[in-house]
PDB file of C-alpha atoms and ligand atoms in Angstrom:
ATOM      1  CA  MET A   1       0.126   0.160   0.197  1.00  0.00           C
ATOM      2  CA  SER A   2       1.234   3.659  -0.750  1.00  0.00           C
ATOM      3  CA  GLU A   3       2.142   5.916   1.726  1.00  0.00           C
ATOM      4  CA  ILE A   4      -0.676   8.953   1.939  1.00  0.00           C
ATOM      5  CA  SER A   5       1.157  12.234   3.014  1.00  0.00           C
ATOM      6  CA  THR A   6      -0.993  14.161   5.556  1.00  0.00           C
ATOM      7  CA  GLU A   7       1.475  16.750   5.906  1.00  0.00           C
ATOM      8  CA  ASN A   8       1.145  20.277   4.671  1.00  0.00           C
ATOM      9  CA  ILE A   9      -2.764  20.299   3.899  1.00  0.00           C
ATOM     10  CA  GLN A  10      -3.252  23.447   2.350  1.00  0.00           C
ATOM     11  CA  ILE A  11      -6.953  24.403   2.375  1.00  0.00           C
ATOM     12  CA  GLU A  12      -7.834  27.391   0.036  1.00  0.00           C
ATOM     13  CA  ARG A  13      -9.229  30.079   1.681  1.00  0.00           C
ATOM     14  CA  ARG A  14     -10.759  33.731   1.087  1.00  0.00           C
ATOM     15  CA  GLY A  15      -8.612  36.725   2.907  1.00  0.00           C
ATOM     16  CA  LEU A  16      -9.803  38.686   5.642  1.00  0.00           C
ATOM     17  CA  MET A  17     -10.024  42.310   6.235  1.00  0.00           C
ATOM     18  CA  LEU A  18      -8.939  43.120  10.116  1.00  0.00           C
ATOM     19  CA  VAL A  19      -9.771  46.548  11.044  1.00  0.00           C
ATOM     20  CA  LEU A  20      -7.946  48.232  13.988  1.00  0.00           C
ATOM     21  CA  SER A  21      -9.757  51.054  15.265  1.00  0.00           C
ATOM     22  CA  SER A  22      -9.061  53.551  18.379  1.00  0.00           C
ATOM     23  CA  PRO A  23      -8.901  57.098  19.415  1.00  0.00           C
ATOM     24  CA  SER A  24      -5.421  58.643  18.287  1.00  0.00           C
ATOM     25  CA  GLY A  25      -2.691  57.514  20.606  1.00  0.00           C
ATOM     26  CA  ALA A  26      -4.021  53.990  21.945  1.00  0.00           C
ATOM     27  CA  GLY A  27      -1.505  52.183  20.671  1.00  0.00           C
ATOM     28  CA  LYS A  28      -3.003  50.930  17.368  1.00  0.00           C
ATOM     29  CA  THR A  29       0.056  51.472  15.276  1.00  0.00           C
ATOM     30  CA  THR A  30       1.908  49.824  17.706  1.00  0.00           C
ATOM     31  CA  ILE A  31       0.113  46.795  17.570  1.00  0.00           C
ATOM     32  CA  SER A  32      -0.315  46.864  13.985  1.00  0.00           C
ATOM     33  CA  ARG A  33       3.669  47.044  13.487  1.00  0.00           C
ATOM     34  CA  ALA A  34       3.927  43.757  15.668  1.00  0.00           C
ATOM     35  CA  LEU A  35       1.407  41.790  13.504  1.00  0.00           C
ATOM     36  CA  LEU A  36       2.729  42.980  10.358  1.00  0.00           C
ATOM     37  CA  ALA A  37       6.469  42.184  11.573  1.00  0.00           C
ATOM     38  CA  GLU A  38       5.459  38.398  12.133  1.00  0.00           C
ATOM     39  CA  ASP A  39       2.892  37.629   9.709  1.00  0.00           C
ATOM     40  CA  ASP A  40       3.806  36.949   5.860  1.00  0.00           C
ATOM     41  CA  ASN A  41      -0.027  36.943   5.031  1.00  0.00           C
ATOM     42  CA  LEU A  42      -1.246  40.012   6.575  1.00  0.00           C
ATOM     43  CA  SER A  43      -0.427  43.579   4.891  1.00  0.00           C
ATOM     44  CA  MET A  44      -1.340  46.931   5.417  1.00  0.00           C
ATOM     45  CA  SER A  45      -3.789  48.730   3.438  1.00  0.00           C
ATOM     46  CA  VAL A  46      -2.245  52.354   2.492  1.00  0.00           C
ATOM     47  CA  SER A  47      -4.752  54.982   2.868  1.00  0.00           C
ATOM     48  CA  ALA A  48      -4.599  57.977   0.627  1.00  0.00           C
ATOM     49  CA  THR A  49      -5.038  61.396   2.673  1.00  0.00           C
ATOM     50  CA  THR A  50      -5.175  65.225   2.226  1.00  0.00           C
ATOM     51  CA  ARG A  51      -3.047  65.597   5.589  1.00  0.00           C
ATOM     52  CA  LYS A  52       0.322  66.801   5.266  1.00  0.00           C
ATOM     53  CA  PRO A  53       3.034  64.057   6.042  1.00  0.00           C
ATOM     54  CA  ARG A  54       4.429  64.298   9.509  1.00  0.00           C
ATOM     55  CA  PRO A  55       8.368  64.183   9.845  1.00  0.00           C
ATOM     56  CA  GLY A  56       9.567  60.151   8.939  1.00  0.00           C
ATOM     57  CA  GLU A  57       6.298  59.184   6.914  1.00  0.00           C
ATOM     58  CA  VAL A  58       6.939  57.920   3.751  1.00  0.00           C
ATOM     59  CA  GLU A  59       5.352  58.503   0.654  1.00  0.00           C
ATOM     60  CA  GLY A  60       3.245  55.087  -0.383  1.00  0.00           C
ATOM     61  CA  LYS A  61       4.065  53.521   2.615  1.00  0.00           C
ATOM     62  CA  ASP A  62       2.311  55.493   5.610  1.00  0.00           C
ATOM     63  CA  TYR A  63       0.015  57.097   3.176  1.00  0.00           C
ATOM     64  CA  PHE A  64      -0.366  58.093  -0.347  1.00  0.00           C
ATOM     65  CA  PHE A  65      -0.649  61.921   0.370  1.00  0.00           C
ATOM     66  CA  MET A  66      -2.675  64.210  -2.073  1.00  0.00           C
ATOM     67  CA  GLU A  67      -4.338  67.393  -2.865  1.00  0.00           C
ATOM     68  CA  PRO A  68      -7.820  67.611  -2.098  1.00  0.00           C
ATOM     69  CA  VAL A  69      -8.705  67.671  -6.147  1.00  0.00           C
ATOM     70  CA  ASP A  70      -6.769  64.419  -6.705  1.00  0.00           C
ATOM     71  CA  PHE A  71      -8.446  62.991  -3.488  1.00  0.00           C
ATOM     72  CA  ASN A  72     -11.810  63.897  -4.885  1.00  0.00           C
ATOM     73  CA  LEU A  73     -11.139  62.485  -8.393  1.00  0.00           C
ATOM     74  CA  LEU A  74     -10.813  58.959  -6.385  1.00  0.00           C
ATOM     75  CA  VAL A  75     -13.935  59.442  -4.896  1.00  0.00           C
ATOM     76  CA  ASN A  76     -15.560  60.427  -7.936  1.00  0.00           C
ATOM     77  CA  LYS A  77     -14.108  57.648 -10.079  1.00  0.00           C
ATOM     78  CA  GLY A  78     -15.590  55.148  -7.180  1.00  0.00           C
ATOM     79  CA  GLU A  79     -11.769  54.014  -6.582  1.00  0.00           C
ATOM     80  CA  LEU A  80     -12.288  54.128  -2.751  1.00  0.00           C
ATOM     81  CA  LEU A  81     -13.850  51.481  -0.850  1.00  0.00           C
ATOM     82  CA  GLU A  82     -14.691  54.018   1.913  1.00  0.00           C
ATOM     83  CA  HIS A  83     -13.650  57.524   2.758  1.00  0.00           C
ATOM     84  CA  ALA A  84     -14.354  59.977   6.032  1.00  0.00           C
ATOM     85  CA  LYS A  85     -13.274  63.175   7.054  1.00  0.00           C
ATOM     86  CA  VAL A  86     -11.269  63.070  10.497  1.00  0.00           C
ATOM     87  CA  PHE A  87     -10.140  66.157  11.951  1.00  0.00           C
ATOM     88  CA  ASP A  88      -9.799  68.315   9.118  1.00  0.00           C
ATOM     89  CA  ASN A  89      -8.431  65.924   6.322  1.00  0.00           C
ATOM     90  CA  TYR A  90     -10.051  63.223   4.233  1.00  0.00           C
ATOM     91  CA  TYR A  91      -8.833  59.621   4.215  1.00  0.00           C
ATOM     92  CA  GLY A  92      -9.742  56.765   1.757  1.00  0.00           C
ATOM     93  CA  THR A  93      -9.144  53.158   1.386  1.00  0.00           C
ATOM     94  CA  PRO A  94      -8.037  52.388  -2.460  1.00  0.00           C
ATOM     95  CA  ALA A  95     -10.421  49.313  -3.501  1.00  0.00           C
ATOM     96  CA  ALA A  96      -8.407  47.512  -5.877  1.00  0.00           C
ATOM     97  CA  PRO A  97      -5.405  46.043  -3.686  1.00  0.00           C
ATOM     98  CA  VAL A  98      -7.994  44.932  -1.186  1.00  0.00           C
ATOM     99  CA  ARG A  99     -10.007  43.207  -4.062  1.00  0.00           C
ATOM    100  CA  GLU A 100      -6.947  41.606  -5.200  1.00  0.00           C
ATOM    101  CA  ALA A 101      -5.735  40.530  -1.889  1.00  0.00           C
ATOM    102  CA  LEU A 102      -8.991  39.087  -0.678  1.00  0.00           C
ATOM    103  CA  ALA A 103      -9.078  36.626  -3.691  1.00  0.00           C
ATOM    104  CA  ALA A 104      -5.725  35.555  -3.241  1.00  0.00           C
ATOM    105  CA  GLY A 105      -6.343  34.217   0.061  1.00  0.00           C
ATOM    106  CA  LYS A 106      -4.187  37.196   1.662  1.00  0.00           C
ATOM    107  CA  ASP A 107      -5.313  39.097   4.709  1.00  0.00           C
ATOM    108  CA  ILE A 108      -5.199  43.059   4.886  1.00  0.00           C
ATOM    109  CA  LEU A 109      -4.823  45.241   8.122  1.00  0.00           C
ATOM    110  CA  PHE A 110      -6.801  48.684   8.247  1.00  0.00           C
ATOM    111  CA  ASP A 111      -6.200  51.470  10.418  1.00  0.00           C
ATOM    112  CA  ILE A 112      -9.389  53.242   9.866  1.00  0.00           C
ATOM    113  CA  ASP A 113     -11.478  55.432  11.964  1.00  0.00           C
ATOM    114  CA  TRP A 114     -15.618  54.585  12.873  1.00  0.00           C
ATOM    115  CA  GLN A 115     -16.915  55.784  10.066  1.00  0.00           C
ATOM    116  CA  GLY A 116     -14.696  54.168   7.367  1.00  0.00           C
ATOM    117  CA  THR A 117     -15.449  50.782   9.585  1.00  0.00           C
ATOM    118  CA  GLN A 118     -19.162  51.434   9.154  1.00  0.00           C
ATOM    119  CA  GLN A 119     -18.868  51.826   5.642  1.00  0.00           C
ATOM    120  CA  LEU A 120     -16.910  48.540   4.782  1.00  0.00           C
ATOM    121  CA  ALA A 121     -19.255  46.631   7.446  1.00  0.00           C
ATOM    122  CA  GLN A 122     -22.043  47.384   4.847  1.00  0.00           C
ATOM    123  CA  LYS A 123     -19.825  46.723   1.865  1.00  0.00           C
ATOM    124  CA  ALA A 124     -17.452  43.951   3.020  1.00  0.00           C
ATOM    125  CA  GLY A 125     -19.998  41.929   5.131  1.00  0.00           C
ATOM    126  CA  ASP A 126     -18.181  38.666   6.568  1.00  0.00           C
ATOM    127  CA  ASP A 127     -15.127  39.682   5.181  1.00  0.00           C
ATOM    128  CA  LEU A 128     -14.764  42.300   7.629  1.00  0.00           C
ATOM    129  CA  VAL A 129     -13.354  41.527  11.383  1.00  0.00           C
ATOM    130  CA  SER A 130     -13.209  44.637  13.723  1.00  0.00           C
ATOM    131  CA  VAL A 131     -11.341  45.198  16.678  1.00  0.00           C
ATOM    132  CA  PHE A 132     -11.574  48.281  19.075  1.00  0.00           C
ATOM    133  CA  VAL A 133      -8.531  49.287  21.054  1.00  0.00           C
ATOM    134  CA  LEU A 134      -9.455  51.221  23.906  1.00  0.00           C
ATOM    135  CA  PRO A 135      -7.015  53.050  26.013  1.00  0.00           C
ATOM    136  CA  PRO A 136      -6.292  52.098  29.819  1.00  0.00           C
ATOM    137  CA  SER A 137      -7.221  55.794  30.885  1.00  0.00           C
ATOM    138  CA  THR A 138      -7.939  59.151  29.747  1.00  0.00           C
ATOM    139  CA  GLN A 139      -4.489  60.321  31.129  1.00  0.00           C
ATOM    140  CA  ALA A 140      -2.749  57.163  29.800  1.00  0.00           C
ATOM    141  CA  LEU A 141      -3.975  58.645  26.292  1.00  0.00           C
ATOM    142  CA  GLU A 142      -3.010  62.294  27.194  1.00  0.00           C
ATOM    143  CA  LYS A 143       0.415  61.283  27.633  1.00  0.00           C
ATOM    144  CA  ARG A 144       0.922  59.252  24.584  1.00  0.00           C
ATOM    145  CA  LEU A 145      -0.526  62.199  22.157  1.00  0.00           C
ATOM    146  CA  LYS A 146       1.959  64.265  23.829  1.00  0.00           C
ATOM    147  CA  SER A 147       5.176  61.876  24.085  1.00  0.00           C
ATOM    148  CA  ARG A 148       4.539  61.815  20.222  1.00  0.00           C
ATOM    149  CA  ALA A 149       5.673  65.135  20.003  1.00  0.00           C
ATOM    150  CA  GLN A 150       4.545  65.155  16.370  1.00  0.00           C
ATOM    151  CA  ASP A 151       1.720  67.559  16.596  1.00  0.00           C
ATOM    152  CA  SER A 152       1.374  70.712  18.005  1.00  0.00           C
ATOM    153  CA  ASP A 153      -0.716  71.400  21.494  1.00  0.00           C
ATOM    154  CA  GLU A 154      -3.733  72.558  20.001  1.00  0.00           C
ATOM    155  CA  VAL A 155      -3.958  69.119  17.889  1.00  0.00           C
ATOM    156  CA  VAL A 156      -3.187  67.226  20.617  1.00  0.00           C
ATOM    157  CA  ALA A 157      -6.030  69.046  22.479  1.00  0.00           C
ATOM    158  CA  ARG A 158      -8.247  68.573  19.694  1.00  0.00           C
ATOM    159  CA  ARG A 159      -7.577  64.960  18.990  1.00  0.00           C
ATOM    160  CA  MET A 160      -8.449  64.464  23.027  1.00  0.00           C
ATOM    161  CA  SER A 161     -11.666  65.942  22.394  1.00  0.00           C
ATOM    162  CA  LYS A 162     -12.417  63.571  19.602  1.00  0.00           C
ATOM    163  CA  ALA A 163     -11.380  60.913  21.723  1.00  0.00           C
ATOM    164  CA  SER A 164     -14.109  60.097  23.818  1.00  0.00           C
ATOM    165  CA  GLU A 165     -16.509  60.490  20.218  1.00  0.00           C
ATOM    166  CA  GLU A 166     -14.467  57.898  18.756  1.00  0.00           C
ATOM    167  CA  ILE A 167     -14.987  55.523  21.861  1.00  0.00           C
ATOM    168  CA  SER A 168     -18.454  55.938  21.971  1.00  0.00           C
ATOM    169  CA  HIS A 169     -18.540  53.387  18.926  1.00  0.00           C
ATOM    170  CA  TRP A 170     -17.098  50.476  20.559  1.00  0.00           C
ATOM    171  CA  ARG A 171     -20.354  48.899  20.201  1.00  0.00           C
ATOM    172  CA  GLU A 172     -19.975  48.586  16.565  1.00  0.00           C
ATOM    173  CA  TYR A 173     -17.095  46.548  16.866  1.00  0.00           C
ATOM    174  CA  ASP A 174     -16.748  42.559  16.748  1.00  0.00           C
ATOM    175  CA  TYR A 175     -13.732  42.708  19.433  1.00  0.00           C
ATOM    176  CA  VAL A 176     -12.693  44.877  21.979  1.00  0.00           C
ATOM    177  CA  VAL A 177      -9.288  45.081  23.513  1.00  0.00           C
ATOM    178  CA  VAL A 178      -7.968  47.579  26.393  1.00  0.00           C
ATOM    179  CA  ASN A 179      -4.428  48.553  25.820  1.00  0.00           C
ATOM    180  CA  ASP A 180      -2.747  48.716  29.535  1.00  0.00           C
ATOM    181  CA  ASP A 181      -0.156  46.023  28.187  1.00  0.00           C
ATOM    182  CA  VAL A 182       0.566  46.067  24.734  1.00  0.00           C
ATOM    183  CA  ASN A 183       2.351  42.652  24.497  1.00  0.00           C
ATOM    184  CA  ARG A 184      -1.139  41.099  25.950  1.00  0.00           C
ATOM    185  CA  CYS A 185      -3.002  43.165  23.638  1.00  0.00           C
ATOM    186  CA  ILE A 186      -0.797  42.058  20.719  1.00  0.00           C
ATOM    187  CA  ALA A 187      -1.372  38.551  21.747  1.00  0.00           C
ATOM    188  CA  GLU A 188      -5.053  38.782  21.687  1.00  0.00           C
ATOM    189  CA  VAL A 189      -5.259  40.412  17.999  1.00  0.00           C
ATOM    190  CA  LYS A 190      -3.132  37.444  17.021  1.00  0.00           C
ATOM    191  CA  ALA A 191      -5.557  35.158  18.594  1.00  0.00           C
ATOM    192  CA  ILE A 192      -8.581  36.702  16.900  1.00  0.00           C
ATOM    193  CA  LEU A 193      -6.990  36.960  13.853  1.00  0.00           C
ATOM    194  CA  GLN A 194      -6.089  32.950  13.769  1.00  0.00           C
ATOM    195  CA  ALA A 195      -9.624  32.175  14.853  1.00  0.00           C
ATOM    196  CA  GLU A 196     -11.050  34.267  12.383  1.00  0.00           C
ATOM    197  CA  ARG A 197      -8.971  32.675   9.684  1.00  0.00           C
ATOM    198  CA  VAL A 198     -10.629  29.030  10.172  1.00  0.00           C
ATOM    199  CA  ARG A 199     -13.711  30.189   9.779  1.00  0.00           C
ATOM    200  CA  ARG A 200     -15.800  28.081   7.693  1.00  0.00           C
ATOM    201  CA  ASN A 201     -17.312  30.112   5.763  1.00  0.00           C
ATOM    202  CA  ARG A 202     -13.757  31.616   4.472  1.00  0.00           C
ATOM    203  CA  ARG A 203     -12.261  28.527   3.764  1.00  0.00           C
ATOM    204  CA  THR A 204     -13.409  28.104   0.206  1.00  0.00           C
ATOM    205  CA  GLY A 205     -11.270  24.688  -0.306  1.00  0.00           C
ATOM    206  CA  LEU A 206     -13.377  22.859   2.339  1.00  0.00           C
ATOM    207  CA  LEU A 207     -16.107  21.678   0.438  1.00  0.00           C
ATOM    208  CA  THR A 208     -13.570  19.569  -1.827  1.00  0.00           C
ATOM    209  CA  PHE A 209     -11.323  18.412   1.130  1.00  0.00           C
ATOM    210  CA  VAL A 210     -14.282  17.295   3.107  1.00  0.00           C
ATOM    211  CA  GLU A 211     -15.840  15.353  -0.171  1.00  0.00           C
ATOM    212  CA  GLN A 212     -12.384  13.647  -0.730  1.00  0.00           C
ATOM    213  CA  LEU A 213     -12.552  12.681   2.863  1.00  0.00           C
ATOM    214  CA  ARG A 214     -15.519  11.283   2.857  1.00  0.00           C
ATOM    215  CA  GLU A 215     -14.799   9.217  -0.581  1.00  0.00           C
ATOM    216  CA  GLY A 216     -11.859   7.679   1.322  1.00  0.00           C
ATOM    217  CA  TYR A 217      -8.810   9.651  -0.027  1.00  0.00           C
TER     218      TYR A 217
HETATM  219  P1  LIG B   1      -3.454  60.180  11.443  1.00  0.00           P
HETATM  220  O1  LIG B   1      -3.979  61.416  10.859  1.00  0.00           O
HETATM  221  O2  LIG B   1      -3.300  59.967  12.603  1.00  0.00           O
HETATM  222  O3  LIG B   1      -2.364  58.977  10.619  1.00  0.00           O
HETATM  223  O4  LIG B   1      -4.872  59.521  11.687  1.00  0.00           O
HETATM  224  C1  LIG B   1      -5.808  59.858  11.972  1.00  0.00           C
HETATM  225  C2  LIG B   1      -7.380  58.908  11.624  1.00  0.00           C
HETATM  226  O5  LIG B   1      -7.904  58.713  10.585  1.00  0.00           O
HETATM  227  C3  LIG B   1      -7.182  57.659  12.517  1.00  0.00           C
HETATM  228  O6  LIG B   1      -7.841  57.373  13.781  1.00  0.00           O
HETATM  229  C4  LIG B   1      -6.958  56.665  11.544  1.00  0.00           C
HETATM  230  O7  LIG B   1      -7.874  55.780  11.985  1.00  0.00           O
HETATM  231  C5  LIG B   1      -8.024  57.407  10.565  1.00  0.00           C
HETATM  232  N1  LIG B   1      -7.737  56.830   9.140  1.00  0.00           N
HETATM  233  C6  LIG B   1      -6.386  56.617   8.512  1.00  0.00           C
HETATM  234  N2  LIG B   1      -6.794  56.409   7.191  1.00  0.00           N
HETATM  235  C7  LIG B   1      -7.845  56.085   6.977  1.00  0.00           C
HETATM  236  C8  LIG B   1      -9.075  55.606   5.882  1.00  0.00           C
HETATM  237  O8  LIG B   1      -8.494  55.245   4.780  1.00  0.00           O
HETATM  238  N3  LIG B   1     -10.012  55.839   6.151  1.00  0.00           N
HETATM  239  C9  LIG B   1     -10.765  56.122   7.285  1.00  0.00           C
HETATM  240  N4  LIG B   1     -12.133  56.435   7.326  1.00  0.00           N
HETATM  241  N5  LIG B   1     -10.147  56.702   8.640  1.00  0.00           N
HETATM  242  C10 LIG B   1      -8.471  56.188   8.210  1.00  0.00           C
END
């Protein structure tokens, strides 16, 4: 009898969209970086924005920085999956890279606000997994915003007043994590991702696999 290998069984699946939202300064960027560094199947969605680059930000990596007129063109051509005004700037998610990644079984991470998440929830349905990151306290949030030292005092003050509004949308998310310990938070989001990847409805190759099992292969 020939040996049948049971190693490395690959079951095809559709990619998923993992959204992380939080008020600015709650640690979402640190969590995102940690996830991306250790996971080859996860990549970041690069948004378009009318905001000016901060020191150190790289065009095409952090954002596609553009003038409002060019942003409007993307909106009018239907090339954004979602878009929203956050503070005084516009932000939006280019649709094409997302469509391609999902079809290829690749997962995409989104750092977008609650408005964008609502739009994606309507458009993306089961492809979307949303996680809200809460800061451990208001004081901790303010301290983190100030220590970034990239924004003026006025901007920090406005971001603080926006934080409570952003937090009020926590119920719209599938999962909520509290960032009092960033390593635990990272572990929690990783666990969410692992579990969501094996959801039956994403695993498009299951039907064939199970049929073969039942036929005795
Ligand atoms: P920042 O200016 O600090 O990079 O981002 C400000 C806010 O805009 C953050 O809450 C971030 O999640 C949100 N944001 C960034 N890109 C997008 C996007 O493409 N769509 C939406 N709706 N929000 C975004």
